Protein backbone atom coordinates (compact mmCIF):
# COMPACT_ATOMS: atom_id res chain seq x y z
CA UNK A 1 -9.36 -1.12 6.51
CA UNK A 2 -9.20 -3.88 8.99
CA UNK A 3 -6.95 -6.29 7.17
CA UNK A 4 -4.45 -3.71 6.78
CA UNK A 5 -4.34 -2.32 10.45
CA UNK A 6 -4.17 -6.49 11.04
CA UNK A 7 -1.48 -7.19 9.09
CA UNK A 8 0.40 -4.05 9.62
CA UNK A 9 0.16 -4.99 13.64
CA UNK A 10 1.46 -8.14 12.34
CA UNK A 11 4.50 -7.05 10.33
CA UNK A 12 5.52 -4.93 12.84
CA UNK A 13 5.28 -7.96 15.75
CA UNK A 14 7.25 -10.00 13.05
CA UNK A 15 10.10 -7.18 12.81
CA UNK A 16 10.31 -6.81 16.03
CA UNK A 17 10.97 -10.73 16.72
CA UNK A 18 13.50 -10.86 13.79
CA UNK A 19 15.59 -7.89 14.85
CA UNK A 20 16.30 -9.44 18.51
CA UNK A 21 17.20 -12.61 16.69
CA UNK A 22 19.40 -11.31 13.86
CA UNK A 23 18.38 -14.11 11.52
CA UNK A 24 18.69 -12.14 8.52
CA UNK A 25 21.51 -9.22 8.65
CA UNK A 26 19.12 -6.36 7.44
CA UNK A 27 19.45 -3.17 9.28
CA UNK A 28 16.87 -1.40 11.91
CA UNK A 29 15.82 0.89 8.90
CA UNK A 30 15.00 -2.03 6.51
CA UNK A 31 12.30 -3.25 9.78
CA UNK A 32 11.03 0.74 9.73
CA UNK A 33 10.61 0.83 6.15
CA UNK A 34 8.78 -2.21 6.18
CA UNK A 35 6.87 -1.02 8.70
CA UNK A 36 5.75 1.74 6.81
CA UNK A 37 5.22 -0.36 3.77
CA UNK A 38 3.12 -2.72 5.40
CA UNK A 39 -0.31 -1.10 4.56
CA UNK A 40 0.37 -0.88 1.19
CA UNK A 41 0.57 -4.29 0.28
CA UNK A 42 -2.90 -4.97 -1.25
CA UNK A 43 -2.83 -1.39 -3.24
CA UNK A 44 -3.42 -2.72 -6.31
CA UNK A 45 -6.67 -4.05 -4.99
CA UNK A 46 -7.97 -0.75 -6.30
CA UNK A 47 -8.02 -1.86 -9.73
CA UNK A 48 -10.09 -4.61 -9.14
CA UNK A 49 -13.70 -4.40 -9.60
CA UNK A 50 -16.15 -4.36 -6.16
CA UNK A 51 -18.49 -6.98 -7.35
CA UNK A 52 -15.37 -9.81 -7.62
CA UNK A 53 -14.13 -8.21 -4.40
CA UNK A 54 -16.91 -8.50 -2.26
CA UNK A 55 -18.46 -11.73 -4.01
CA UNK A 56 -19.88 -14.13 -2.13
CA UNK A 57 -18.50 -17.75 -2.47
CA UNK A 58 -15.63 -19.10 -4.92
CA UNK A 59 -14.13 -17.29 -7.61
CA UNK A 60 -14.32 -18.47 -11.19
CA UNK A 61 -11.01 -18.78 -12.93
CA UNK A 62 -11.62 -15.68 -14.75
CA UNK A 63 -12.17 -13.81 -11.48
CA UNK A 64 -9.33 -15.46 -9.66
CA UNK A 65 -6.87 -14.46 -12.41
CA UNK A 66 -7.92 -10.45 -12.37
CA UNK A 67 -7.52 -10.83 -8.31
CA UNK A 68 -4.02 -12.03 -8.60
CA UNK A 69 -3.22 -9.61 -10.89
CA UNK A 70 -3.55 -7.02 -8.09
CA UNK A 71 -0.03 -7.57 -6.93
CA UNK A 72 1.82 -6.54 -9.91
CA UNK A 73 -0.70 -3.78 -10.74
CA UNK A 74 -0.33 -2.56 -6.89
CA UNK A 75 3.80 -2.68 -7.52
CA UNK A 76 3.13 -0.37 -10.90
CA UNK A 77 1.11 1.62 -8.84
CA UNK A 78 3.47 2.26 -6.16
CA UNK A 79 6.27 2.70 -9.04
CA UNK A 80 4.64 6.22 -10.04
CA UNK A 81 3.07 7.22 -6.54
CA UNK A 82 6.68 6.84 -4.93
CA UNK A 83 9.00 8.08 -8.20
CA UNK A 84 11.11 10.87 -7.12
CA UNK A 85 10.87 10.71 -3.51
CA UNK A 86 14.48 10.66 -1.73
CA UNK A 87 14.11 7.84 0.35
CA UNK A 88 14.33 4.61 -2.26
CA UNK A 89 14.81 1.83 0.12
CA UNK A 90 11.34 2.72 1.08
CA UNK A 91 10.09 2.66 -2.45
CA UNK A 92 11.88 -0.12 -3.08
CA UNK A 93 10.02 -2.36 -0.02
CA UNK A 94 7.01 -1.05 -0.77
CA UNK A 95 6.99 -1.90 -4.39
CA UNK A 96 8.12 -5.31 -3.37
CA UNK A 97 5.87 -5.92 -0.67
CA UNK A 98 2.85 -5.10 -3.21
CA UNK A 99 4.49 -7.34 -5.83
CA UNK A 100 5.19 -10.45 -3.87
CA UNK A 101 3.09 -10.65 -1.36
CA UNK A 102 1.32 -13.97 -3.10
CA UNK A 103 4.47 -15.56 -4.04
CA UNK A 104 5.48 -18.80 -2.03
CA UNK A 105 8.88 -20.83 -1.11
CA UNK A 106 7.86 -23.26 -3.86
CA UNK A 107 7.46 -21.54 -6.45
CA UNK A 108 3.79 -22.21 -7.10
CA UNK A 109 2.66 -18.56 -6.04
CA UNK A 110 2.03 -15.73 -8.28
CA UNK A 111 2.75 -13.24 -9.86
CA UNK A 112 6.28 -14.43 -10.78
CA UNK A 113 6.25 -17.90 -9.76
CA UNK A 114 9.85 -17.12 -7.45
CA UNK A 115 11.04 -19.74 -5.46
CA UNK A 116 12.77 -19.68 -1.77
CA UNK A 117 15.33 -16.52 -1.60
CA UNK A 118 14.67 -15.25 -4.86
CA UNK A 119 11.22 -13.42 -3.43
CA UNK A 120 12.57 -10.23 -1.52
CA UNK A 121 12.69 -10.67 2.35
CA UNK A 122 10.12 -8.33 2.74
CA UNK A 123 7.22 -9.58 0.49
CA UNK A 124 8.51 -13.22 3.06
CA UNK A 125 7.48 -11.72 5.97
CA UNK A 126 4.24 -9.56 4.70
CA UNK A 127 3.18 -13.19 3.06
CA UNK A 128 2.94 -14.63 7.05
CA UNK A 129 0.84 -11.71 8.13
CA UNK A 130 -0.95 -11.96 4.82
CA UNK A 131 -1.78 -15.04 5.42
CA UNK A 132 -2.34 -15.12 9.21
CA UNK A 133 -4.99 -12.54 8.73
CA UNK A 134 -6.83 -14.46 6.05
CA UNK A 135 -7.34 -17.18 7.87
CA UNK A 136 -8.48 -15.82 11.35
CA UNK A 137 -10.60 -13.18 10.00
CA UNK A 138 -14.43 -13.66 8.90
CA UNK A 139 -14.81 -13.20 5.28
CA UNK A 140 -18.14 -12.70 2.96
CA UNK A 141 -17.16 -16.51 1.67
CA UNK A 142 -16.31 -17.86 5.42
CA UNK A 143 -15.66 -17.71 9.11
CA UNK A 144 -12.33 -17.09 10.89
CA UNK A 145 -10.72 -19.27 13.02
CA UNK A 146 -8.74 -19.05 15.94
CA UNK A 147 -5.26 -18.11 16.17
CA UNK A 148 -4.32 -21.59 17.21
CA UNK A 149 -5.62 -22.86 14.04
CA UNK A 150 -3.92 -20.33 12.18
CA UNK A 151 -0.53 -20.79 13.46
CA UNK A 152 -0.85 -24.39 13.23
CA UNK A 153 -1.27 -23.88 9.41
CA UNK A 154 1.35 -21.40 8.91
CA UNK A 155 3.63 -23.81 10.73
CA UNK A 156 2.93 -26.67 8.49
CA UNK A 157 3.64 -23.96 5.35
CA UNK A 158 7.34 -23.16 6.88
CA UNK A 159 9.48 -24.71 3.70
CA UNK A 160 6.65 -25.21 1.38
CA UNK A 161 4.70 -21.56 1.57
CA UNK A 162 6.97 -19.55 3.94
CA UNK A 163 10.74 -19.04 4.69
CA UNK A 164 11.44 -21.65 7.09
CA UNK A 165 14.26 -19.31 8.74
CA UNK A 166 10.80 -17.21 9.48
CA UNK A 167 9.16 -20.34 11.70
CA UNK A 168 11.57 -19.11 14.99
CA UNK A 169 10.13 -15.61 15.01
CA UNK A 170 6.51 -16.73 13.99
CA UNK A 171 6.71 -19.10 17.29
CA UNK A 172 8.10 -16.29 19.41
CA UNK A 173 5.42 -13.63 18.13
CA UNK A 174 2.68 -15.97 19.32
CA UNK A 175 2.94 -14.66 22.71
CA UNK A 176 3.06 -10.58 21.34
């Protein structure tokens, strides 16, 4: 429960910072809906067994390829949980945000292997806070480090593992 509170504080830091500087011309919806969406990112997480989720140490290759497969399983998951509401923007985020969540500017994240704009704007900014939270928060396999640390990292992925239009707002959120 902690991750997603985390990055859910984070997304919505992030939305804020991008809405004052108009970098991308979404509208104030898109940021709630996001918002909202936020928490159900790692969904598909469900489907994956407890003892590879809670192991202690490195995954094997087996075990790393049934954790990425969480993101498309938490997109088909959303797919049937949010059919039929009225509000499809919001299913529409939310599906993407559980899809491509892992995917990078590169190319050489998963599920789809996308590269730069081609992974939605939303699954862009829920891959910082993703991220962000990974690395400053303990884990069974290691310890957190500081914020500092973290940003530094994040800073040096703008262009390879993040938007780089993202870096401004990233900077500016430091502070928040």
């Amino acid at each position: 429960g902690g991750h997603i509170k985390r990055t859910s504080h984070v997304v919505r830091i992030l939305a804020k910072e991008l809405e004052r500087l108009g970098t991308y011309p979404v509208s104030l919806d898109f940021y709630r809906n996001l918002i909202k969406a936020a928490p159900m990112h790692d969904l598909g997480k469900l489907s994956i067994d407890d003892a590879i989720l809670r192991k202690p140490g490195n995954f094997t290759e087996e075990e790393f390829e049934l954790m990425k497969d969480h993101a498309a399983r938490g997109a088909e998951l959303l797919v049937k949980v949010l059919d039929g509401i009225e509000d499809e923007a919001f299913e529409q985020i939310a599906v993407n945000v559980a899809h491509y969540h892992h995917e990078k500017w590169d190319g050489t994240g998963y599920p789809e292997h996308l590269t730069g704009e081609q992974i939605p704007f939303e699954a862009r900014i829920m891959a910082v806070a993703d991220v962000y939270d990974a690395l400053i928060s303990k884990r069974y396999y290691k310890e957190g480090m500081s914020a500092q640390e973290a940003f530094k990292i994040i800073h040096e992925g703008m262009g390879i593992q993040f938007d780089p239009k993202l870096e401004t707002a990233v900077i500016r959120s430091r502070a928040a």
